[in-house]
Short mmCIF file of C-alpha atoms and ligand atoms in Angstrom, two decimals:
data_model
loop_
_atom_site.label_atom_id
_atom_site.label_comp_id
_atom_site.label_asym_id
_atom_site.label_seq_id
_atom_site.Cartn_x
_atom_site.Cartn_y
_atom_site.Cartn_z
CA MET A 1 0.54 0.20 0.21
CA PRO A 2 1.62 3.37 -0.81
CA ILE A 3 1.71 5.82 2.25
CA LEU A 4 0.44 9.08 2.15
CA LEU A 5 2.34 11.18 4.11
CA GLY A 6 6.23 10.85 5.02
CA SER A 7 8.34 12.47 7.19
CA ILE A 8 12.07 12.49 7.87
CA ALA A 9 12.84 13.23 11.53
CA ASP A 10 15.91 14.80 13.13
CA ASP A 11 16.50 13.44 15.95
CA TYR A 12 14.14 10.12 16.82
CA THR A 13 13.09 11.15 20.52
CA GLY A 14 11.39 13.80 17.93
CA ALA A 15 10.81 11.23 15.54
CA SER A 16 8.42 9.56 18.28
CA ASP A 17 6.87 12.44 19.12
CA LEU A 18 5.55 12.92 15.51
CA ALA A 19 4.61 9.12 15.96
CA ASN A 20 2.66 9.39 18.31
CA THR A 21 0.58 12.82 17.30
CA LEU A 22 0.04 11.15 13.45
CA THR A 23 -1.55 8.17 15.64
CA LYS A 24 -3.84 10.25 17.32
CA ASN A 25 -5.26 12.01 14.73
CA GLY A 26 -6.11 9.27 12.58
CA LEU A 27 -2.58 8.09 10.68
CA ALA A 28 -1.76 4.32 10.83
CA THR A 29 1.87 5.57 11.33
CA VAL A 30 5.20 3.61 11.64
CA GLN A 31 8.91 4.63 13.51
CA THR A 32 12.15 3.45 11.07
CA ILE A 33 15.40 3.59 12.35
CA GLY A 34 17.19 5.80 9.30
CA ILE A 35 16.25 4.40 6.19
CA PRO A 36 15.12 0.36 6.68
CA ASP A 37 16.24 -2.17 4.94
CA PRO A 38 13.86 -4.32 2.47
CA SER A 39 14.45 -6.84 4.12
CA LEU A 40 12.32 -5.23 6.94
CA ALA A 41 9.16 -6.73 7.47
CA LEU A 42 6.69 -3.35 7.80
CA PRO A 43 3.25 -3.03 8.63
CA ASP A 44 0.77 -1.50 5.94
CA VAL A 45 0.13 2.45 7.82
CA ASP A 46 -0.38 5.77 6.36
CA ALA A 47 2.50 6.98 7.43
CA VAL A 48 6.53 6.53 7.76
CA VAL A 49 7.93 8.65 9.85
CA VAL A 50 11.98 8.07 9.49
CA SER A 51 14.77 8.82 12.35
CA LEU A 52 17.36 10.08 11.67
CA LYS A 53 19.96 12.44 14.03
CA ILE A 54 21.11 14.78 11.66
CA ARG A 55 19.91 18.01 14.22
CA SER A 56 23.82 18.42 15.97
CA VAL A 57 26.13 17.20 13.29
CA ALA A 58 27.67 19.27 10.05
CA ALA A 59 25.69 20.61 6.99
CA ASP A 60 26.42 18.98 4.48
CA GLU A 61 26.25 15.47 6.01
CA ALA A 62 22.40 16.30 7.02
CA VAL A 63 21.70 17.29 3.25
CA ASP A 64 22.28 14.57 2.24
CA ALA A 65 21.53 10.65 4.45
CA ALA A 66 17.60 13.50 4.69
CA THR A 67 17.68 13.40 0.56
CA LYS A 68 18.40 9.83 0.72
CA ALA A 69 15.33 9.37 2.86
CA GLU A 70 13.25 11.66 0.78
CA GLU A 71 14.35 9.22 -2.02
CA TRP A 72 12.59 6.50 -0.10
CA LEU A 73 8.90 7.96 1.40
CA ARG A 74 8.67 9.27 -2.39
CA GLY A 75 9.31 5.45 -3.38
CA ARG A 76 7.53 4.92 -1.46
CA GLY A 77 4.47 6.35 -2.85
CA ALA A 78 4.40 9.36 0.12
CA GLY A 79 3.15 12.99 -1.68
CA HIS A 80 4.46 15.49 0.76
CA VAL A 81 7.33 14.82 3.39
CA LEU A 82 6.91 16.99 6.91
CA TYR A 83 11.12 17.43 7.54
CA LYS A 84 11.08 17.12 11.53
CA ILE A 85 11.86 19.29 13.13
CA CYS A 86 12.19 20.45 17.00
CA SER A 87 8.93 21.91 18.39
CA THR A 88 11.43 23.95 20.11
CA PHE A 89 13.78 25.10 16.97
CA ASP A 90 17.18 23.33 17.94
CA CYS A 91 20.16 24.46 16.21
CA THR A 92 23.55 26.50 15.05
CA ASP A 93 23.77 28.92 12.83
CA GLN A 94 25.23 26.68 10.18
CA GLY A 95 21.94 24.34 10.44
CA ASN A 96 20.20 22.01 10.46
CA ILE A 97 17.20 23.63 9.25
CA GLY A 98 17.45 25.78 6.68
CA PRO A 99 20.71 23.18 4.83
CA VAL A 100 17.94 20.42 5.22
CA THR A 101 15.12 22.25 4.05
CA GLU A 102 16.39 24.07 0.79
CA ALA A 103 17.51 20.69 -0.50
CA LEU A 104 14.21 18.63 0.26
CA CYS A 105 12.74 21.46 -2.16
CA GLN A 106 14.73 21.50 -3.98
CA ALA A 107 14.96 17.91 -5.06
CA ALA A 108 10.74 17.93 -4.72
CA GLY A 109 10.73 20.37 -7.52
CA GLY A 110 10.43 24.19 -5.84
CA ALA A 111 8.32 25.84 -3.83
CA THR A 112 7.85 28.07 -0.50
CA VAL A 113 8.15 25.93 2.03
CA LEU A 114 6.70 26.12 4.98
CA VAL A 115 7.81 25.91 8.80
CA THR A 116 6.70 26.47 11.85
CA PRO A 117 7.62 25.08 15.10
CA ALA A 118 4.15 25.57 16.88
CA PHE A 119 3.65 22.57 18.79
CA PRO A 120 0.40 23.77 21.63
CA GLU A 121 0.04 20.68 23.41
CA THR A 122 2.95 20.79 25.16
CA GLY A 123 3.07 25.33 25.65
CA ARG A 124 4.87 26.28 21.57
CA THR A 125 3.24 28.56 20.17
CA VAL A 126 4.31 31.56 17.13
CA TYR A 127 3.43 34.64 16.92
CA LEU A 128 5.29 37.16 14.70
CA GLY A 129 8.01 34.51 13.92
CA HIS A 130 9.12 34.63 17.40
CA LEU A 131 8.37 31.41 19.81
CA PHE A 132 7.08 30.77 22.62
CA VAL A 133 8.22 28.02 24.73
CA ALA A 134 5.24 28.33 27.66
CA GLY A 135 4.67 31.15 27.77
CA GLN A 136 8.57 32.60 27.82
CA PRO A 137 10.38 33.67 23.91
CA LEU A 138 12.71 30.70 23.13
CA ASN A 139 15.53 33.13 24.05
CA GLU A 140 14.74 32.97 28.11
CA SER A 141 13.51 29.71 28.30
CA PRO A 142 15.67 26.95 29.76
CA LEU A 143 16.73 25.49 25.63
CA LYS A 144 19.49 28.80 26.39
CA ASP A 145 21.28 26.09 27.93
CA HIS A 146 20.39 23.69 26.38
CA PRO A 147 24.27 21.01 26.26
CA LEU A 148 25.05 21.30 21.97
CA ASN A 149 22.65 23.28 20.44
CA PRO A 150 21.51 26.52 23.83
CA MET A 151 18.88 29.48 21.46
CA HIS A 152 19.51 32.93 22.04
CA ASP A 153 17.21 34.10 19.34
CA ALA A 154 13.48 33.80 19.13
CA ASN A 155 13.12 35.69 16.44
CA LEU A 156 12.46 33.14 13.89
CA VAL A 157 12.83 34.41 10.26
CA ARG A 158 16.17 35.47 11.80
CA VAL A 159 17.92 32.42 13.11
CA MET A 160 15.87 30.51 10.16
CA ALA A 161 17.64 33.32 7.17
CA ARG A 162 20.79 33.17 8.88
CA GLN A 163 21.24 29.14 7.71
CA SER A 164 19.74 29.63 4.87
CA ARG A 165 20.82 31.34 0.91
CA GLY A 166 17.14 31.82 -0.37
CA ALA A 167 15.49 35.18 1.48
CA VAL A 168 12.17 33.60 4.19
CA GLY A 169 10.14 35.84 4.54
CA LEU A 170 6.36 35.45 7.30
CA ILE A 171 3.08 34.28 7.34
CA ASP A 172 1.64 35.95 10.15
CA LEU A 173 -1.33 35.20 12.33
CA ALA A 174 -3.78 37.03 11.31
CA THR A 175 -3.07 35.40 7.63
CA VAL A 176 -3.74 32.56 9.22
CA THR A 177 -6.80 33.48 10.80
CA ALA A 178 -8.11 34.72 7.33
CA GLY A 179 -7.53 30.73 6.59
CA PRO A 180 -6.25 28.18 4.01
CA SER A 181 -7.29 30.58 1.28
CA ALA A 182 -5.22 33.63 3.05
CA VAL A 183 -2.48 30.74 3.22
CA LYS A 184 -2.28 29.37 0.23
CA ALA A 185 -2.01 33.21 -1.59
CA ARG A 186 0.34 34.05 1.12
CA LEU A 187 2.74 31.50 0.20
CA ASP A 188 2.38 32.07 -3.83
CA ALA A 189 2.81 36.09 -3.17
CA LEU A 190 5.73 34.80 -1.08
CA ARG A 191 6.94 32.76 -4.11
CA ALA A 192 7.42 34.83 -6.96
CA ALA A 193 8.58 37.35 -4.89
CA GLY A 194 12.04 34.82 -4.91
CA VAL A 195 11.36 33.81 -0.92
CA SER A 196 12.42 30.46 -0.17
CA ALA A 197 10.92 29.67 3.49
CA ALA A 198 8.12 31.70 5.38
CA ILE A 199 7.23 30.49 9.10
CA ALA A 200 4.17 30.55 10.21
CA ASP A 201 2.63 31.27 13.30
CA ALA A 202 0.22 29.33 15.03
CA ILE A 203 -0.95 29.30 18.68
CA PHE A 204 -4.12 26.84 18.80
CA GLU A 205 -4.46 23.52 16.79
CA ARG A 206 -7.43 25.47 14.75
CA ASP A 207 -4.39 27.43 12.97
CA LEU A 208 -2.37 24.38 12.54
CA GLU A 209 -5.22 22.47 11.43
CA THR A 210 -5.16 25.29 7.92
CA LEU A 211 -1.47 25.17 7.78
CA GLY A 212 -1.93 21.99 7.59
CA GLU A 213 -4.24 21.69 4.77
CA VAL A 214 -2.02 24.38 2.76
CA ALA A 215 1.42 22.39 2.88
CA LEU A 216 -0.12 19.25 2.09
CA GLN A 217 -1.38 20.79 -1.14
CA THR A 218 3.13 21.60 -1.00
CA PRO A 219 5.34 19.13 -2.24
CA VAL A 220 7.45 18.93 1.67
CA SER A 221 6.83 21.84 4.89
CA THR A 222 9.32 22.03 7.81
CA GLY A 223 7.92 21.94 11.14
CA ALA A 224 6.62 19.59 14.60
CA SER A 225 4.28 17.98 15.91
CA GLY A 226 1.31 20.64 15.37
CA LEU A 227 1.89 20.61 11.58
CA GLY A 228 1.56 17.17 12.08
CA LEU A 229 -1.53 17.41 13.89
CA GLY A 230 -2.54 19.32 10.79
CA LEU A 231 -1.64 17.72 8.18
CA ALA A 232 -2.83 14.41 9.48
CA ARG A 233 -6.26 15.40 10.62
CA ALA A 234 -6.44 17.24 6.57
CA LEU A 235 -6.01 13.96 5.10
CA ALA A 236 -8.90 11.77 7.86
CA ARG A 237 -10.51 14.82 6.39
CA SER A 238 -10.36 13.41 2.45
CA GLY A 239 -11.12 10.39 3.79
CA ARG A 240 -7.42 9.12 2.62
CA ALA A 241 -6.53 7.38 5.26
CA SER A 242 -6.89 3.48 6.53
CA SER A 243 -7.09 4.10 10.10
CA ALA A 244 -7.10 5.28 13.58
CA GLY A 245 -4.91 4.33 15.77
CA ALA A 246 -3.09 0.58 14.30
CA GLY A 247 -0.56 -0.68 15.77
CA THR A 248 -1.47 0.07 19.14
CA THR A 249 -2.75 -3.24 19.87
CA ASP A 250 -0.05 -5.10 19.18
CA ALA A 251 2.92 -2.64 20.56
CA MET A 252 1.06 -2.99 24.04
CA ARG A 253 0.99 -6.79 23.97
CA PRO A 254 3.32 -7.34 27.43
CA VAL A 255 7.27 -8.35 27.11
CA GLY A 256 8.46 -9.06 31.10
CA GLY A 257 12.13 -8.73 31.65
CA LEU A 258 13.31 -5.87 33.15
CA ALA A 259 13.67 -2.45 33.35
CA ALA A 260 15.69 0.48 33.17
CA ILE A 261 15.94 4.37 32.61
CA VAL A 262 18.57 6.11 31.05
CA ALA A 263 19.66 9.65 30.63
CA GLY A 264 21.56 12.18 29.66
CA SER A 265 19.17 15.14 28.70
CA CYS A 266 20.35 18.07 30.87
CA SER A 267 17.05 19.80 30.09
CA ALA A 268 14.61 21.61 33.04
CA ALA A 269 12.00 19.14 32.84
CA THR A 270 14.73 15.76 32.94
CA LEU A 271 16.36 16.83 35.94
CA ARG A 272 13.42 17.48 38.09
CA GLN A 273 11.79 14.51 36.60
CA LEU A 274 15.02 11.69 38.45
CA ASP A 275 15.28 13.89 41.66
CA ILE A 276 11.33 12.56 42.01
CA ALA A 277 11.90 9.10 40.32
CA GLU A 278 15.18 8.93 42.91
CA GLN A 279 11.71 9.24 45.72
CA SER A 280 10.89 5.86 44.39
CA MET A 281 14.17 3.67 42.92
CA PRO A 282 17.76 3.86 43.36
CA VAL A 283 18.89 6.35 41.45
CA LEU A 284 22.63 6.01 40.64
CA ARG A 285 24.72 10.25 39.02
CA LEU A 286 27.63 9.57 37.57
CA ASP A 287 29.74 11.54 37.67
CA PRO A 288 31.25 12.96 33.84
CA GLU A 289 34.51 13.91 34.39
CA LYS A 290 35.27 10.38 34.85
CA LEU A 291 32.98 9.35 32.20
CA LEU A 292 35.02 11.83 30.26
CA ALA A 293 38.70 10.27 31.84
CA GLY A 294 37.74 6.51 30.78
CA SER A 295 36.06 3.41 31.41
CA ASP A 296 36.00 3.07 34.65
CA GLU A 297 33.26 4.88 35.03
CA ILE A 298 30.70 2.95 32.69
CA ALA A 299 31.68 -0.64 34.35
CA ALA A 300 31.39 0.64 37.90
CA ALA A 301 27.60 1.74 37.21
CA ILE A 302 27.24 -1.34 34.83
CA SER A 303 28.22 -3.52 38.77
CA TRP A 304 25.75 -1.23 40.48
CA ALA A 305 23.31 -1.77 38.06
CA GLY A 306 23.46 -5.46 37.52
CA GLU A 307 23.21 -5.80 42.07
CA ARG A 308 19.91 -4.24 41.70
CA ILE A 309 18.03 -4.44 38.71
CA SER A 310 16.85 -8.20 39.92
CA THR A 311 14.30 -6.21 42.22
CA GLY A 312 12.75 -3.04 40.11
CA PRO A 313 14.13 -0.63 37.58
CA VAL A 314 17.52 1.61 37.96
CA VAL A 315 18.01 4.77 37.18
CA VAL A 316 21.57 6.02 35.57
CA ALA A 317 22.11 9.95 34.82
CA ALA A 318 24.86 12.03 33.28
CA SER A 319 22.60 14.56 33.67
CA ALA A 320 23.68 17.63 35.41
CA SER A 321 23.05 21.62 35.79
CA PRO A 322 23.36 24.20 33.30
CA GLU A 323 27.12 25.54 35.79
CA VAL A 324 28.30 21.54 35.48
CA VAL A 325 27.93 21.43 32.05
CA SER A 326 29.20 24.71 31.07
CA ARG A 327 32.25 23.84 33.58
CA LEU A 328 32.30 20.58 31.38
CA GLN A 329 32.53 22.15 28.11
CA ALA A 330 35.00 24.69 29.13
CA ARG A 331 38.36 21.85 29.89
CA HIS A 332 36.51 18.87 27.16
CA GLY A 333 34.59 21.72 24.45
CA ARG A 334 31.07 21.34 23.80
CA GLU A 335 30.81 18.32 21.19
CA ALA A 336 33.47 16.48 22.51
CA SER A 337 31.71 15.83 26.68
CA GLY A 338 28.82 15.61 24.49
CA HIS A 339 29.17 12.90 22.35
CA ALA A 340 31.47 10.81 24.62
CA ILE A 341 28.93 11.28 27.89
CA GLU A 342 26.23 9.71 24.94
CA SER A 343 28.73 7.02 23.93
CA ALA A 344 29.08 5.94 27.34
CA THR A 345 25.27 6.44 28.26
CA ALA A 346 25.02 3.76 24.94
CA THR A 347 27.16 1.57 26.02
CA ILE A 348 25.22 0.49 29.42
CA ALA A 349 21.56 0.68 28.08
CA SER A 350 23.46 -1.98 25.61
CA GLU A 351 24.96 -3.87 28.42
CA LEU A 352 21.67 -3.03 30.71
CA VAL A 353 19.83 -4.74 28.13
CA ALA A 354 22.66 -7.35 27.84
CA ARG A 355 22.27 -8.25 30.96
CA GLY A 356 17.23 -9.01 30.48
CA VAL A 357 16.46 -5.05 30.74
CA ARG A 358 13.50 -5.56 27.95
CA ARG A 359 11.44 -2.09 29.04
CA LEU A 360 13.98 0.90 29.38
CA VAL A 361 12.91 4.55 29.00
CA VAL A 362 15.77 6.72 27.70
CA ALA A 363 15.21 10.96 28.77
CA GLY A 364 17.05 12.61 25.53
CA GLY A 365 16.38 13.31 22.04
CA GLU A 366 20.74 12.51 21.37
CA THR A 367 21.18 9.79 24.19
CA SER A 368 17.81 8.13 22.84
CA GLY A 369 19.82 8.36 19.19
CA ALA A 370 23.34 7.07 20.60
CA ALA A 371 21.42 3.42 22.62
CA VAL A 372 18.61 2.80 19.64
CA ASP A 373 21.83 3.37 17.25
CA ARG A 374 23.85 0.92 19.85
CA LEU A 375 20.96 -2.16 20.32
CA ALA A 376 20.80 -1.58 16.60
CA ILE A 377 16.65 -1.18 15.95
CA PRO A 378 15.98 -1.32 13.06
CA ALA A 379 12.14 0.64 13.84
CA PHE A 380 9.45 0.95 16.42
CA LEU A 381 4.73 0.81 16.16
CA ILE A 382 3.49 2.95 18.23
CA GLY A 383 2.01 2.58 20.88
CA PRO A 384 -0.44 4.48 23.37
CA GLU A 385 0.94 8.27 25.21
CA ILE A 386 2.29 7.85 27.93
CA ALA A 387 2.66 12.10 27.95
CA PRO A 388 1.92 14.47 25.84
CA GLY A 389 5.05 13.62 22.65
CA VAL A 390 5.84 11.14 24.80
CA PRO A 391 4.70 7.32 22.67
CA VAL A 392 5.41 3.69 24.65
CA LEU A 393 7.02 1.89 21.47
CA ARG A 394 7.57 -2.00 21.15
CA THR A 395 10.61 -2.43 18.28
CA ILE A 396 10.07 -4.23 15.22
CA GLY A 397 12.27 -6.83 14.27
CA ASN A 398 14.76 -5.91 17.18
CA PRO A 399 17.82 -8.18 17.49
CA GLN A 400 17.50 -8.95 20.94
CA GLY A 401 13.41 -9.39 20.78
CA ASP A 402 11.00 -7.50 21.73
CA MET A 403 11.46 -4.58 23.82
CA LEU A 404 9.14 -1.41 24.92
CA LEU A 405 11.12 1.65 24.89
CA ALA A 406 9.99 5.12 25.39
CA LEU A 407 12.24 7.42 24.04
CA LYS A 408 11.89 11.14 25.77
CA SER A 409 12.77 14.08 24.76
CA GLY A 410 14.54 16.05 27.33
CA ASN A 411 11.90 19.14 27.73
CA PHE A 412 8.47 16.81 28.00
CA GLY A 413 7.08 15.08 31.01
CA GLY A 414 5.83 15.96 33.88
CA ASP A 415 7.27 15.74 37.04
CA ASP A 416 6.47 11.57 37.53
CA PHE A 417 7.64 10.96 33.93
CA PHE A 418 9.60 8.09 34.50
CA THR A 419 6.59 6.15 37.15
CA ALA A 420 4.15 6.86 34.41
CA ALA A 421 6.46 5.35 31.91
CA LEU A 422 6.96 2.16 33.80
CA ALA A 423 3.76 1.84 34.89
CA MET A 424 2.57 1.44 31.39
CA MET A 425 5.35 -0.54 29.79
CA ARG A 426 4.36 -3.54 31.47
N1 ADP B 1 26.15 16.29 32.41
C1 ADP B 1 26.76 16.40 31.56
N2 ADP B 1 27.70 17.57 30.43
C2 ADP B 1 28.05 17.89 28.92
N3 ADP B 1 27.41 17.04 28.67
C3 ADP B 1 25.88 16.88 28.84
C4 ADP B 1 25.81 16.14 30.50
N4 ADP B 1 25.34 14.29 30.43
C5 ADP B 1 24.40 14.80 29.65
N5 ADP B 1 24.88 15.51 28.62
C6 ADP B 1 25.11 15.40 27.25
O1 ADP B 1 24.22 16.82 26.43
C7 ADP B 1 23.65 16.41 25.17
C8 ADP B 1 22.08 16.58 26.30
O2 ADP B 1 21.15 16.31 23.88
P1 ADP B 1 20.43 15.60 24.18
O3 ADP B 1 20.49 13.58 24.52
O4 ADP B 1 20.09 15.19 22.96
O5 ADP B 1 18.97 15.68 25.50
P2 ADP B 1 17.84 15.96 25.55
O6 ADP B 1 17.19 16.21 24.61
O7 ADP B 1 17.35 17.40 26.43
O8 ADP B 1 18.04 17.77 24.53
C9 ADP B 1 23.56 14.97 25.15
O9 ADP B 1 25.00 15.08 24.17
C10 ADP B 1 24.21 14.08 26.13
O10 ADP B 1 25.58 13.62 26.11
O1 LIG B 2 9.41 18.64 19.02
C1 LIG B 2 10.11 18.51 20.31
O2 LIG B 2 10.04 19.24 20.90
C2 LIG B 2 9.91 17.16 20.60
O3 LIG B 2 9.76 16.23 18.65
C3 LIG B 2 11.69 16.90 19.65
O4 LIG B 2 12.51 17.24 18.91
C4 LIG B 2 13.00 16.27 21.30
O5 LIG B 2 14.61 16.83 21.13
P1 LIG B 2 14.60 16.81 22.63
O6 LIG B 2 14.30 17.65 23.18
O7 LIG B 2 16.84 16.71 21.75
O8 LIG B 2 14.65 15.33 22.88
#
């Protein structure tokens, strides 16, 4: 069956967030890790989300991987491809939102690309091109302290222009409120003026429904789960979607086995969730300096977890406050610290799976990418939602056998997320 909607996600937590939104809004969806091997049996679905780990790599590498994924999705019938970015517009002045958006647009024959990270359900809104995170301008939100891509400018037209070759325009709220024809007319006018991408305002889900309807008439769009909601609802309204939530029942079958949580996110929400988890389960706080010094800290963590895991879930966390992260980065460099810690948490996750863990929660986008790659999991069915943006995932074609995972975006989830997740993963 040809797919209706294709998506390329720039990280794995973002991919599961989008797959959750598409499923909830009427599209049977599967999440793949990279372009799947032809031998992998995937269910018949309306939408495929190809997860890539390209948010923090060099722009040319990101463009190359995204272009190949676009080709693969078009080959499976996708009429529209959504480039799934973070709802907090995580990027640097070098990219990768601008370069990838422009490359995908070119591959699809042009047209001005509609871009919006709005995701009202998690408090991300865009007004006059400025992104607000739970009511705070992006540059005043906790994203100003992100370990890999600190965000210092809430004006997305400016942010996107710094990393794009073409001009960047705005579709303001007045136009969005006027409905799909007004948005389409504005997009056409921007295209005639040679503008390659347009940041669209959106505050409420109804704005995203308008934007989704217009985006669907174009080959490519760029956005977060909010735009996914708009696209999915437009497809469902058109009567083309097969059925809501296919895969969810299968995804809920219990897997048993041991349970663990591995955290590498330093986001404010994850730091709070770790404090709360400490009240109900053993939590090991890794020493980042020791992690960078060699493998002893990893071995000690595996042995600590091994002694406790048969009696209940354990948490292993590299996560630290912005001050601790800054000190480490000042000594070892931003990228080197991030990558070394991702590699360490991935090793810990895979060693825990080797010791019988079949229910695994990973906190952090890059952290999840490194762990899922290390486990060589090829794809996921989408299960029930634990918190907005975070579903239970069930592995497809996993070399370790069936597992349930939750890949939690650093900033998502309530304070009791970890216990809530494990309660749903049986
Ligand atoms: N104590 C620490 N010091 C510095 N960097 C850290 C520390 N703990 C984790 N990191 C790194 O911070 C980054 C967090 O990014 P990510 O996993 O995407 O989380 P989020 O979802 O919150 O963005 C990763 O590269 C991770 O390895
Ligand atoms: O759109 C979002 O906010 C998330 O889906 C997302 O992309 C999360 O990225 P991380 O915070 O790096 O996990």
